[in-house]
PDB file of C-alpha atoms in Angstrom:
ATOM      1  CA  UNK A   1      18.232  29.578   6.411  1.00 50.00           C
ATOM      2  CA  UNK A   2      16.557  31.393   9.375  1.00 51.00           C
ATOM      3  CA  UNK A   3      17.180  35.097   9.956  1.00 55.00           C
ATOM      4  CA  UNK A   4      18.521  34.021  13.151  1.00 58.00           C
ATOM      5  CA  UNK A   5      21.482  32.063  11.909  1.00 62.00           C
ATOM      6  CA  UNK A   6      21.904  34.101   8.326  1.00 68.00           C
ATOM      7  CA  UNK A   7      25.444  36.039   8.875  1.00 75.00           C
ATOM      8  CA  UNK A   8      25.604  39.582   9.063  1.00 89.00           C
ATOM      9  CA  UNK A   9      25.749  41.441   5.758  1.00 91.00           C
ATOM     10  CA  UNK A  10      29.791  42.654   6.421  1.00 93.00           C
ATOM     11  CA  UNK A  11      29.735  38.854   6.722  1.00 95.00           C
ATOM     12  CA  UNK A  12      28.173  37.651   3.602  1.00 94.00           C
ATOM     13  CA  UNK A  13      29.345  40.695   1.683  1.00 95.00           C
ATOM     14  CA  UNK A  14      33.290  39.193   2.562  1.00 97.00           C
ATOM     15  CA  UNK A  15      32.431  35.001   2.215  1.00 96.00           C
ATOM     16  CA  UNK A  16      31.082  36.156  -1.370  1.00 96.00           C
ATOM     17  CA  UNK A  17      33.847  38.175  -2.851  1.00 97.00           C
ATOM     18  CA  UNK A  18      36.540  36.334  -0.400  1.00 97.00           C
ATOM     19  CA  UNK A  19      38.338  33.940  -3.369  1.00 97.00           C
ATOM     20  CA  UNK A  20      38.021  37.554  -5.324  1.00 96.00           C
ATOM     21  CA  UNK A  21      39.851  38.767  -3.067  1.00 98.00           C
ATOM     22  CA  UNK A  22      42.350  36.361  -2.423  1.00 98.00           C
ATOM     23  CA  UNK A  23      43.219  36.391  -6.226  1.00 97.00           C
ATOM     24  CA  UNK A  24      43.872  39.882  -6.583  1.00 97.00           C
ATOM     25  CA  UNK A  25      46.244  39.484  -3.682  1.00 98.00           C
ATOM     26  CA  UNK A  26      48.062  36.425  -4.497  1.00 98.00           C
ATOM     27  CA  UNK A  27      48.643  38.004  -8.025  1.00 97.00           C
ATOM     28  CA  UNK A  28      50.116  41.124  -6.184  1.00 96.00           C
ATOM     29  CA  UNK A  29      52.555  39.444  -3.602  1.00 96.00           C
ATOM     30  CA  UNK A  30      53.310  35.980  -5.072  1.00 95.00           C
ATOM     31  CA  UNK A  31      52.962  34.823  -1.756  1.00 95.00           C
ATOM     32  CA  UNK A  32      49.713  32.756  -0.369  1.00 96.00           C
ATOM     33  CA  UNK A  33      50.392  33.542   3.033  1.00 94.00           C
ATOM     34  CA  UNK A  34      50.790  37.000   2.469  1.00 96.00           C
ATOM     35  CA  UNK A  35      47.602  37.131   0.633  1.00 97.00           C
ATOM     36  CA  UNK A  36      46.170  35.319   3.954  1.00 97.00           C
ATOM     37  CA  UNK A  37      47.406  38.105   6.182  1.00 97.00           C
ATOM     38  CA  UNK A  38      45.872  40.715   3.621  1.00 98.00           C
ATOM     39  CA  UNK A  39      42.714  39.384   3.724  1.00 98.00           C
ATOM     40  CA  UNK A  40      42.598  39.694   7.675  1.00 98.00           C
ATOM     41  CA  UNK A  41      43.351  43.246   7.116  1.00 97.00           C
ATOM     42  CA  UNK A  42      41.099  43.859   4.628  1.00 98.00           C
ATOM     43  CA  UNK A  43      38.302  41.850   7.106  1.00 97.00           C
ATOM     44  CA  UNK A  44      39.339  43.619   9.883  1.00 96.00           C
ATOM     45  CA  UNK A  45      38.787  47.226   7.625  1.00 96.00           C
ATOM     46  CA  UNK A  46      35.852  46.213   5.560  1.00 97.00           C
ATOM     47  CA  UNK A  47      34.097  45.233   9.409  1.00 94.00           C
ATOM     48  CA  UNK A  48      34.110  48.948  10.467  1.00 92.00           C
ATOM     49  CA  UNK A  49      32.577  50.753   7.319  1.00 93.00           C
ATOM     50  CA  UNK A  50      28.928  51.962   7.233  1.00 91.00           C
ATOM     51  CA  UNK A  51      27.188  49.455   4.116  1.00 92.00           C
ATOM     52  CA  UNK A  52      24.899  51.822   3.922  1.00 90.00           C
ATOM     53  CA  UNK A  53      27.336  54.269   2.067  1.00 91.00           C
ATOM     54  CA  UNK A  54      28.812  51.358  -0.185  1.00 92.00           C
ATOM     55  CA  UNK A  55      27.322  51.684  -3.501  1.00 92.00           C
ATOM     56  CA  UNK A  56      28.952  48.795  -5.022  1.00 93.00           C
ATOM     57  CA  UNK A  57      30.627  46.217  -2.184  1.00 95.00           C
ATOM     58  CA  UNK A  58      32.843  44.346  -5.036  1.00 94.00           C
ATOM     59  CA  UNK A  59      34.489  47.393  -5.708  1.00 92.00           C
ATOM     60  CA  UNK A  60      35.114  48.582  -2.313  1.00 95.00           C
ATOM     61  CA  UNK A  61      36.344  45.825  -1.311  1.00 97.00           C
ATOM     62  CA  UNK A  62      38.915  45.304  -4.451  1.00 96.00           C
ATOM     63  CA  UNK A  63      39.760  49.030  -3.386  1.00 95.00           C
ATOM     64  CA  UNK A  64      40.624  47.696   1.031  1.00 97.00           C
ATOM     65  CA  UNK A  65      42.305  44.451  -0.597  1.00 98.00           C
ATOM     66  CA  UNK A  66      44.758  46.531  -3.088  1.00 97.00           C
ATOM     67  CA  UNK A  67      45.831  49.596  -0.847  1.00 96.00           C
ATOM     68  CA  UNK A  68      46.540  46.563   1.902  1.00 97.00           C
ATOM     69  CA  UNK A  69      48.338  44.418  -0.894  1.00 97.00           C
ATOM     70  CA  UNK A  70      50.146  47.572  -1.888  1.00 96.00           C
ATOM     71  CA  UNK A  71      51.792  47.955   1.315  1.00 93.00           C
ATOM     72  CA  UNK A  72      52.670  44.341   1.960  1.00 93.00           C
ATOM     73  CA  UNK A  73      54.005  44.655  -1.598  1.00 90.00           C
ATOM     74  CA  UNK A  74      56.921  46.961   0.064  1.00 85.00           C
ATOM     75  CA  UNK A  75      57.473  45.448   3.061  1.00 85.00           C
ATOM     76  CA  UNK A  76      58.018  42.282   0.705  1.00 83.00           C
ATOM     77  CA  UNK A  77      60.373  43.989  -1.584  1.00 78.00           C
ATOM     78  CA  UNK A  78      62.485  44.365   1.259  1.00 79.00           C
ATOM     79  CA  UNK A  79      62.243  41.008   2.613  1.00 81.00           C
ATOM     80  CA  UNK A  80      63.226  39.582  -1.135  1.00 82.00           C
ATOM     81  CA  UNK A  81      66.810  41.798  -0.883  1.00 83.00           C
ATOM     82  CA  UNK A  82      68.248  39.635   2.081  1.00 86.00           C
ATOM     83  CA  UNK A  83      66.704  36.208   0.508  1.00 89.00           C
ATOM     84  CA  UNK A  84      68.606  33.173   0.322  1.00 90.00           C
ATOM     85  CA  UNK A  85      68.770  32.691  -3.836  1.00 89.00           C
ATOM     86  CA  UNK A  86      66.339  33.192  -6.584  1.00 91.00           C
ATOM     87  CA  UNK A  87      62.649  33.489  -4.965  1.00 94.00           C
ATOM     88  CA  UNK A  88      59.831  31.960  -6.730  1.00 96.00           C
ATOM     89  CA  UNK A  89      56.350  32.878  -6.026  1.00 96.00           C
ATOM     90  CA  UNK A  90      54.318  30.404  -3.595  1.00 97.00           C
ATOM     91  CA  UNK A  91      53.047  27.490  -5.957  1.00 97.00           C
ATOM     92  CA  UNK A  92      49.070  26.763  -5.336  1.00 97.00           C
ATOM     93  CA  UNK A  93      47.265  23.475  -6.299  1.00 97.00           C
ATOM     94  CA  UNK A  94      44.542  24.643  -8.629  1.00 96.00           C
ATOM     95  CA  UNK A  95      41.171  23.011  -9.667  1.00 92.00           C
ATOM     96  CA  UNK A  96      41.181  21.351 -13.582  1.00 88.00           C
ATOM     97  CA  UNK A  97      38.286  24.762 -14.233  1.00 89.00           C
ATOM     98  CA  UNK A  98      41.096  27.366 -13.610  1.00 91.00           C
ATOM     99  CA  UNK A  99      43.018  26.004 -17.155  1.00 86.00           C
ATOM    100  CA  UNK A 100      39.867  26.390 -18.392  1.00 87.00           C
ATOM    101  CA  UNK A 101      39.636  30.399 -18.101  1.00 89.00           C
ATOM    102  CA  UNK A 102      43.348  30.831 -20.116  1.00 86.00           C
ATOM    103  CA  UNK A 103      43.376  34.449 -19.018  1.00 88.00           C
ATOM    104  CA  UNK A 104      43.347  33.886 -15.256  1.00 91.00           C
ATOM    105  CA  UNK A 105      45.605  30.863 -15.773  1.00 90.00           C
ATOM    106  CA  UNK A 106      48.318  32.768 -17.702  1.00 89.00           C
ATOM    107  CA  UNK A 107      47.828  35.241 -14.987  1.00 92.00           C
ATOM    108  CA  UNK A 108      48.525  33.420 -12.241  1.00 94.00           C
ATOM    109  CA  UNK A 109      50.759  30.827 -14.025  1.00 93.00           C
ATOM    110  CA  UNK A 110      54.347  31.102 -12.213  1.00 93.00           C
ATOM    111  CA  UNK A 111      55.899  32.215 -15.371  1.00 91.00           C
ATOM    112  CA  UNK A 112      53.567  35.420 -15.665  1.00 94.00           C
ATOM    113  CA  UNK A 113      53.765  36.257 -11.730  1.00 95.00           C
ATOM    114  CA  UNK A 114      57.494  36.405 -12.283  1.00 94.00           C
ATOM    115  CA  UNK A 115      57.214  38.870 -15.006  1.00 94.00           C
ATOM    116  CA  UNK A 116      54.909  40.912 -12.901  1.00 95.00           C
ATOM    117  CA  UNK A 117      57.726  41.080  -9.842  1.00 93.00           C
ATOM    118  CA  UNK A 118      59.609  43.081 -12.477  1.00 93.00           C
ATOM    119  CA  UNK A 119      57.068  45.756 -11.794  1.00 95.00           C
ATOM    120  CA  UNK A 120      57.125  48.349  -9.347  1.00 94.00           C
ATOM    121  CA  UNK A 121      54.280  47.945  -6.680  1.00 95.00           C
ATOM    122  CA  UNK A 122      51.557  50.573  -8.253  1.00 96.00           C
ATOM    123  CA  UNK A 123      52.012  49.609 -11.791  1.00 97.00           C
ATOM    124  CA  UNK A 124      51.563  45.782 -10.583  1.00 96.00           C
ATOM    125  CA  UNK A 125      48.347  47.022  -8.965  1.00 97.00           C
ATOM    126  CA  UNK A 126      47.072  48.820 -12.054  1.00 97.00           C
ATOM    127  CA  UNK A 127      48.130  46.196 -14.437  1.00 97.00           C
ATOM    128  CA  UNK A 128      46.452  43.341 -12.311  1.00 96.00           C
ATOM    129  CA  UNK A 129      43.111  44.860 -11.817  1.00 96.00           C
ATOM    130  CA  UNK A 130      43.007  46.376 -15.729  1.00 96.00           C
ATOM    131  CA  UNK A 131      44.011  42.910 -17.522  1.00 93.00           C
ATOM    132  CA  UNK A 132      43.152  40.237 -15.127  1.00 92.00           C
ATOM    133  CA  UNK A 133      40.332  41.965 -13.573  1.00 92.00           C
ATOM    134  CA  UNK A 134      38.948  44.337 -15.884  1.00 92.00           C
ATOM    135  CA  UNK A 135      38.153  47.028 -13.358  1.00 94.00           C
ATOM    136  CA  UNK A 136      37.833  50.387 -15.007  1.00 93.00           C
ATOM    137  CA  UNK A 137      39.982  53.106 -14.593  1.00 96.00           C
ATOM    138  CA  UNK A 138      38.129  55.762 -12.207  1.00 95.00           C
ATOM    139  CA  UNK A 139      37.817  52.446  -9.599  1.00 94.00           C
ATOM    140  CA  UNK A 140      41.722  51.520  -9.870  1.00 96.00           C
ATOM    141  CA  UNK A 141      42.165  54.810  -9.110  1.00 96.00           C
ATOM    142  CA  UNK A 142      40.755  55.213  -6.294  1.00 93.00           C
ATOM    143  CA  UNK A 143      42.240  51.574  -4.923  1.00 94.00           C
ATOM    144  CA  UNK A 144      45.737  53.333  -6.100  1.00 95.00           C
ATOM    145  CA  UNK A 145      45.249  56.889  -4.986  1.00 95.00           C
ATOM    146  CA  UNK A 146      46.135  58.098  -8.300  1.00 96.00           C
ATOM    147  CA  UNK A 147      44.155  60.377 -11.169  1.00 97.00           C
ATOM    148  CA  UNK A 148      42.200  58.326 -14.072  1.00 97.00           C
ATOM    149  CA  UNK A 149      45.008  59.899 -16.285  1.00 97.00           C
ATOM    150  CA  UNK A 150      47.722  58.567 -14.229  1.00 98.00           C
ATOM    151  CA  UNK A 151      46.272  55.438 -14.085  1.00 97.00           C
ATOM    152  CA  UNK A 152      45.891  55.223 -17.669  1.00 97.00           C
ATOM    153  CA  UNK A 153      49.293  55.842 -18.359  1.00 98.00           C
ATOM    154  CA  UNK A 154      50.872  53.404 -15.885  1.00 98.00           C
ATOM    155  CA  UNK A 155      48.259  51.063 -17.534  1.00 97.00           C
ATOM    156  CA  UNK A 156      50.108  51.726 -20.963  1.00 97.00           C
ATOM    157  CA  UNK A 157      53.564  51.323 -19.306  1.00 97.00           C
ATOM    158  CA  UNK A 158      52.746  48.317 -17.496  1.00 97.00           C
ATOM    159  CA  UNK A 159      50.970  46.776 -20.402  1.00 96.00           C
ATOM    160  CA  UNK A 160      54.068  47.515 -23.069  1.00 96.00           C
ATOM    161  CA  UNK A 161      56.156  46.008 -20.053  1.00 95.00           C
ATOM    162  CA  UNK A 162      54.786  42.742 -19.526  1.00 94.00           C
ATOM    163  CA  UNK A 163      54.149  42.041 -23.164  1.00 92.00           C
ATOM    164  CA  UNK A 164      57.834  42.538 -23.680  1.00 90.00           C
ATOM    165  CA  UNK A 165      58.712  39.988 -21.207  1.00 87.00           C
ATOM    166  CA  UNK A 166      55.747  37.440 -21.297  1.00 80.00           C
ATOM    167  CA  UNK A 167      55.630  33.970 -23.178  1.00 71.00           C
ATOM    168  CA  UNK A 168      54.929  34.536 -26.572  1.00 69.00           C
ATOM    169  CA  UNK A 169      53.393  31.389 -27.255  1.00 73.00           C
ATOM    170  CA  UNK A 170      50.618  29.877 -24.159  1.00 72.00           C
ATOM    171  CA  UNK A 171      51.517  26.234 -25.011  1.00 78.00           C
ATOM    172  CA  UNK A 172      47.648  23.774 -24.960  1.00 78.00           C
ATOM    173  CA  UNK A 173      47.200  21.540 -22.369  1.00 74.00           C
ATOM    174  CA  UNK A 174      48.198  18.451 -24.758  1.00 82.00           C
ATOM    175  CA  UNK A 175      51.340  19.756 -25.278  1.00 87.00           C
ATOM    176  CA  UNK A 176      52.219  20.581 -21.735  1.00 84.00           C
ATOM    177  CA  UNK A 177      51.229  17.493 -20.458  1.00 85.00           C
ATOM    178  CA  UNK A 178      53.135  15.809 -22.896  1.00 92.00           C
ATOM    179  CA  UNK A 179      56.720  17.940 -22.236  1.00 94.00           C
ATOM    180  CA  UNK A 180      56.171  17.228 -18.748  1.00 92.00           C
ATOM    181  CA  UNK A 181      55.748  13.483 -19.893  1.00 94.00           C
ATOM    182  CA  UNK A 182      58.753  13.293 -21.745  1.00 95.00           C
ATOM    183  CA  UNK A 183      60.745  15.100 -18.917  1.00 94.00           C
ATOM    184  CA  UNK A 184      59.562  12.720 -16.462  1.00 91.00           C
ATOM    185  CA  UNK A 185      60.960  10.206 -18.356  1.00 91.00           C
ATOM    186  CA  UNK A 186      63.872  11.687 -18.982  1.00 91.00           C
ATOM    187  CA  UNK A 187      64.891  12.498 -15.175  1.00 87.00           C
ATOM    188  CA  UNK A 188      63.484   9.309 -13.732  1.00 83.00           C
ATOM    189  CA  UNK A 189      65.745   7.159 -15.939  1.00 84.00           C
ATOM    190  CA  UNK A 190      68.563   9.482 -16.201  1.00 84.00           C
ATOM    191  CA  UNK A 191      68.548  10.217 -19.767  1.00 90.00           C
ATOM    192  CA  UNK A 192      71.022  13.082 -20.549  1.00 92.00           C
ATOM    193  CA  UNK A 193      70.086  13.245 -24.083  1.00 95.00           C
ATOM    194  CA  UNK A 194      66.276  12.951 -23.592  1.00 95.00           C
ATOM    195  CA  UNK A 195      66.359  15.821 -20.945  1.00 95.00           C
ATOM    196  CA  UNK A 196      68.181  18.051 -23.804  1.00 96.00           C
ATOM    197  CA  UNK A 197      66.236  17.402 -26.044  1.00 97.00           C
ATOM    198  CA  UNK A 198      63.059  18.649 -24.296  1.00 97.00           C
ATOM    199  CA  UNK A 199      64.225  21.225 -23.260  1.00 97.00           C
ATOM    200  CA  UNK A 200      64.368  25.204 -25.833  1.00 96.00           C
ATOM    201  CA  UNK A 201      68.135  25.971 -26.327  1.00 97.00           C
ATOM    202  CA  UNK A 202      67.716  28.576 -24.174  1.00 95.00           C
ATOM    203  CA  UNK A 203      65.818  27.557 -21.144  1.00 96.00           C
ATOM    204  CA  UNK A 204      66.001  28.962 -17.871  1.00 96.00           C
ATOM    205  CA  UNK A 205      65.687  26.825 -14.809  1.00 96.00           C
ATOM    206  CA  UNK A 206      65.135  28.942 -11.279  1.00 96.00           C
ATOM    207  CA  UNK A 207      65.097  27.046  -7.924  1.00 95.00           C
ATOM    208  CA  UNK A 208      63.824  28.129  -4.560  1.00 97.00           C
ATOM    209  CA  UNK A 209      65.282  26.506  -1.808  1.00 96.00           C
ATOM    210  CA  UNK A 210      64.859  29.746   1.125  1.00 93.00           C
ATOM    211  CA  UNK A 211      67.974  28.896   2.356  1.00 92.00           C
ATOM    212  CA  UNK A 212      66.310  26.082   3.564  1.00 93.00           C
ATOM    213  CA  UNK A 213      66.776  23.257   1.357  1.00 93.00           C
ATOM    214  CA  UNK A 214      69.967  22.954  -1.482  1.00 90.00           C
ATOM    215  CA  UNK A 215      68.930  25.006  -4.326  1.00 91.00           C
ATOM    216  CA  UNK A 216      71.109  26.267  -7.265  1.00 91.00           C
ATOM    217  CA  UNK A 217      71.981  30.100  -5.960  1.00 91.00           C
ATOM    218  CA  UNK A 218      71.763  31.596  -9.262  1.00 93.00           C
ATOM    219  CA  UNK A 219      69.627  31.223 -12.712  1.00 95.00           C
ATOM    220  CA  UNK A 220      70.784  28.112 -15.061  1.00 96.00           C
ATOM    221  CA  UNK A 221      70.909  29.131 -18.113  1.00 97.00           C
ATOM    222  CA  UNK A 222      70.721  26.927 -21.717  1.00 97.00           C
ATOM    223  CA  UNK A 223      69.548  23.535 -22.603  1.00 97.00           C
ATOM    224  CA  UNK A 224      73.349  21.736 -21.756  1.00 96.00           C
ATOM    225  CA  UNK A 225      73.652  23.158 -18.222  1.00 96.00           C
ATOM    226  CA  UNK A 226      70.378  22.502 -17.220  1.00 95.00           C
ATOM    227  CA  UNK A 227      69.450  18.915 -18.190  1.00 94.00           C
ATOM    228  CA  UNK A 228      73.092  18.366 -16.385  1.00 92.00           C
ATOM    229  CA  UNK A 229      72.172  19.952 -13.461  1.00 91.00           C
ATOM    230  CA  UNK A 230      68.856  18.051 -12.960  1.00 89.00           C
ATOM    231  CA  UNK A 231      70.692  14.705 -14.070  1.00 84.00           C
ATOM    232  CA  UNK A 232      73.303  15.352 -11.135  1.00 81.00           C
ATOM    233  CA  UNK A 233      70.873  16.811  -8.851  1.00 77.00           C
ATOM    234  CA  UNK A 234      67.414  14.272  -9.376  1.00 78.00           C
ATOM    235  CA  UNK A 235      68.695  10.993 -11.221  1.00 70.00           C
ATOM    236  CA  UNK A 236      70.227   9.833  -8.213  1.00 73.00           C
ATOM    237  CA  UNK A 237      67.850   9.959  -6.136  1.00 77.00           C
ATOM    238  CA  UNK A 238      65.756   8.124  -9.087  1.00 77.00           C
ATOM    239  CA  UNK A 239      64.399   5.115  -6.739  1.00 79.00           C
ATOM    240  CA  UNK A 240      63.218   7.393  -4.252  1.00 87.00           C
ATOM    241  CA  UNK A 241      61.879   9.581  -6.054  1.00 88.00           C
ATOM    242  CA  UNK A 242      57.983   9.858  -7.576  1.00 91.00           C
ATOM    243  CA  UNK A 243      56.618  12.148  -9.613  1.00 92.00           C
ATOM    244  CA  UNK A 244      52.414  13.107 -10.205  1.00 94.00           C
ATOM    245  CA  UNK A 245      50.916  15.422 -12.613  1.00 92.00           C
ATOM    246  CA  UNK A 246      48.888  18.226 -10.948  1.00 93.00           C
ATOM    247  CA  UNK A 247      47.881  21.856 -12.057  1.00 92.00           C
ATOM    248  CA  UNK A 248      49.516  24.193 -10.097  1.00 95.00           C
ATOM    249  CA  UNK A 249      49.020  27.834 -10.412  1.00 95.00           C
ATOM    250  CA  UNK A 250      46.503  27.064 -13.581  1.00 91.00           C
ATOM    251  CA  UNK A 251      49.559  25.232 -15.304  1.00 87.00           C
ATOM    252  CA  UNK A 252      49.882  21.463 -15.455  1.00 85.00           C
ATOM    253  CA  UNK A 253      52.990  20.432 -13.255  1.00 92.00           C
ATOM    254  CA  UNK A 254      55.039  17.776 -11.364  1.00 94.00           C
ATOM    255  CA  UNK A 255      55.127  17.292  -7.417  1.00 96.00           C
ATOM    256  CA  UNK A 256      58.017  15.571  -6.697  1.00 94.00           C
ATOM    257  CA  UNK A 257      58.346  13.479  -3.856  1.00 94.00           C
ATOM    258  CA  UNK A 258      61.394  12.125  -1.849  1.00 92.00           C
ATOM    259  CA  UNK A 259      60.405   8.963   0.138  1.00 93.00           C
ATOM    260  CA  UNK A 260      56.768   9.455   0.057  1.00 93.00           C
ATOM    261  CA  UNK A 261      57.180  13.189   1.104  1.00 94.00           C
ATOM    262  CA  UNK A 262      56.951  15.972  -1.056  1.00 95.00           C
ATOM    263  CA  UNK A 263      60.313  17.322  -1.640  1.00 94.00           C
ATOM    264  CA  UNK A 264      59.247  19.811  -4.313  1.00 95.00           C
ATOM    265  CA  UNK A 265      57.250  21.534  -7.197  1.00 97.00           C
ATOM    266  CA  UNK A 266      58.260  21.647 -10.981  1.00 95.00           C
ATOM    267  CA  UNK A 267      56.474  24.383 -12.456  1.00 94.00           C
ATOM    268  CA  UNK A 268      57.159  24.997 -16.418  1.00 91.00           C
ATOM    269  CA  UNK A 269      57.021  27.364 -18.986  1.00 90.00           C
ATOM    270  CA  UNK A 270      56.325  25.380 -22.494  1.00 90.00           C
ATOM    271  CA  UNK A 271      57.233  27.401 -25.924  1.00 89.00           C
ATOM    272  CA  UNK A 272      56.587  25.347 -29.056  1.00 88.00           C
ATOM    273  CA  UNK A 273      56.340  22.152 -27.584  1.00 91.00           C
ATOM    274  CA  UNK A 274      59.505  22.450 -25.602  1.00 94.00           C
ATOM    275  CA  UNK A 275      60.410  23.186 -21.711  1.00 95.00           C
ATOM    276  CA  UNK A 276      61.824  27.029 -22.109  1.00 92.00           C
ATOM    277  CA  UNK A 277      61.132  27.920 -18.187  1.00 93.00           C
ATOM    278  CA  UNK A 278      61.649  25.670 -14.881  1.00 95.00           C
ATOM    279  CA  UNK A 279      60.692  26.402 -11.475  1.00 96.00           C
ATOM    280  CA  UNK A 280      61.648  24.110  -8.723  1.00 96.00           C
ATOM    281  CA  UNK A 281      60.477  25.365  -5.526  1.00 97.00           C
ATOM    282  CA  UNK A 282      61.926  23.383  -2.685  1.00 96.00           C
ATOM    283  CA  UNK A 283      61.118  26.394   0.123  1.00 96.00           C
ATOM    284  CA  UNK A 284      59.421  24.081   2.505  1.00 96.00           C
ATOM    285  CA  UNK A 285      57.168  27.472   3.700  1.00 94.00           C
ATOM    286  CA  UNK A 286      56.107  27.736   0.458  1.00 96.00           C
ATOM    287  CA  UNK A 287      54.859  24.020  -0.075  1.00 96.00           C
ATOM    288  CA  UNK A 288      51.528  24.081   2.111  1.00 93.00           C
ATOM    289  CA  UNK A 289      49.535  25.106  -0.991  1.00 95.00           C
ATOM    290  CA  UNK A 290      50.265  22.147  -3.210  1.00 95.00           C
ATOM    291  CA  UNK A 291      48.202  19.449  -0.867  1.00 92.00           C
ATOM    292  CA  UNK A 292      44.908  20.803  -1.008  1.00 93.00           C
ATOM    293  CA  UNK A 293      43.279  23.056  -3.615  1.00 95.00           C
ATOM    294  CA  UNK A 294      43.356  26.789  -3.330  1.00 96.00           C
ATOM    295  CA  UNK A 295      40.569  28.330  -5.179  1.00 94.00           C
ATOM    296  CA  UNK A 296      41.220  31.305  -7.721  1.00 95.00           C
ATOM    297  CA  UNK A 297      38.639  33.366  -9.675  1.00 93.00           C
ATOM    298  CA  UNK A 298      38.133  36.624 -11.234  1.00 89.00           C
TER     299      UNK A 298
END
């Protein structure tokens, strides 16, 4: 590449870390598109600093990306109070490598980003760049405008938080795929017993509609209700319906599609071999993510 057509080093500096980025911001917000608009603010920031007094451009960056994050994070809070129903977080096609890494897919895995909403904005922050990104604490707290100490103890609170309310048990590949198998089955051919018996005795099934599409307006709660619910609400519709295995958010999962056109996303949480989570996200605004992959890293 000549010098001439090389981009600037703001430039190159941003392209490099720019799925980084992205990552730490999805994780934050839940939302793709809101972790789109922070990385034009973060651009539009990192474009106007002096390089020359950046001693280490990942960090910096991480630092621009969080405190914009951070205040999306609030505006969002608000915007979640008036939503129509349970919000999920915006479901991303992933590449087959990001169930590889099992920490950054249990991190970004729709059950885990759920758990993390239950945070309040800073300790989300501090718990997202300690575990997922293993940034140390003098640099978080700079990106959170708190004292190492501070940090440290959110850290701890955060930490004791999320491991209180995570999965206990991050279910293989094998036996994901083959839950999801057995709960294909089960829906496509309208088999009440089949559905119950994939599913834990106490699943919870969440659906996302953004008052958009029909969408139960409340949590559905035990194994019963739930495999009754998606029996009434997906069986018939069975002919024109189709389902295909993809990983989304890390996780393997089901696009469902209406007529050729995709109506939804199944995400699941898998316990022991059985279906103890299930996300349907019908928000049309949040289904621009499952066509094309969205890369995450760490």
């Amino acid at each position: 590449m000549s010098e001439e057509s090389r981009p600037d080093p703001a430039t190159e500096a941003f392209v490099t870390h720019r799925n980084l980025l992205f990552t730490v911001a999805y994780e934050m917000l839940g939302s793709a598109a809101d972790a789109e608009d922070v990385l034009q603010e973060t651009w539009l920031r990192w474009a106007g600093v002096d390089l020359g007094a950046v001693r280490d451009q990942r960090a910096y960056l991480v630092r621009i990306t969080t405190r914009q994050a951070l205040n999306r994070l609030r505006t969002l809070g608000r915007r979640k109070e008036s939503y129509v129903g349970p919000w999920l977080p915006e479901p991303l096609l992933t590449a087959p490598d990001v169930a590889e890494d099992v920490e950054l897919a249990d991190s970004v895995s729709m059950a885990m980003l759920l758990v993390l909403e239950t945070l309040a904005p800073v300790e989300r922050a501090v718990f997202v760049l300690r575990e997922v990104f293993d940034l140390d604490y003098d640099e978080i707290a700079q990106a959170v405008d708190k004292t190492p100490a501070a940090v440290r103890q959110i850290a701890h609170r955060a930490r004791a938080h999320v491991a209180a309310r995570r999965p206990r048990d991050i279910a293989s590949p094998a036996e994901t795929r083959a839950a999801l198998d057995a709960f294909q089955r089960a829906v496509k051919t309208g088999d009440l017993q089949g559905l119950i018996d994939i599913l834990a005795p106490d699943v919870v099934m969440l659906s996302d509609g953004g008052g958009v599409k029909q969408a139960m307006p409340k949590p559905v709660l035990g194994a019963d209700r739930a495999a009754r619910v998606l029996a009434g609400g997906i069986t018939k519709f069975s002919a024109r319906i189709s389902f295909e295995q993809v990983q989304v958010n890390g996780c393997p999962a089901l696009i469902m599609r209406l007529d050729g056109e995709i109506d939804g996303v199944l995400a699941m949480r898998i316990e022991h071999g059985l279906i103890n989570g299930v996300y349907y996200v019908r928000n049309p605004e949040k289904l621009s993510r499952v066509e094309q992959e969205t890369a995450v890293t760490r």
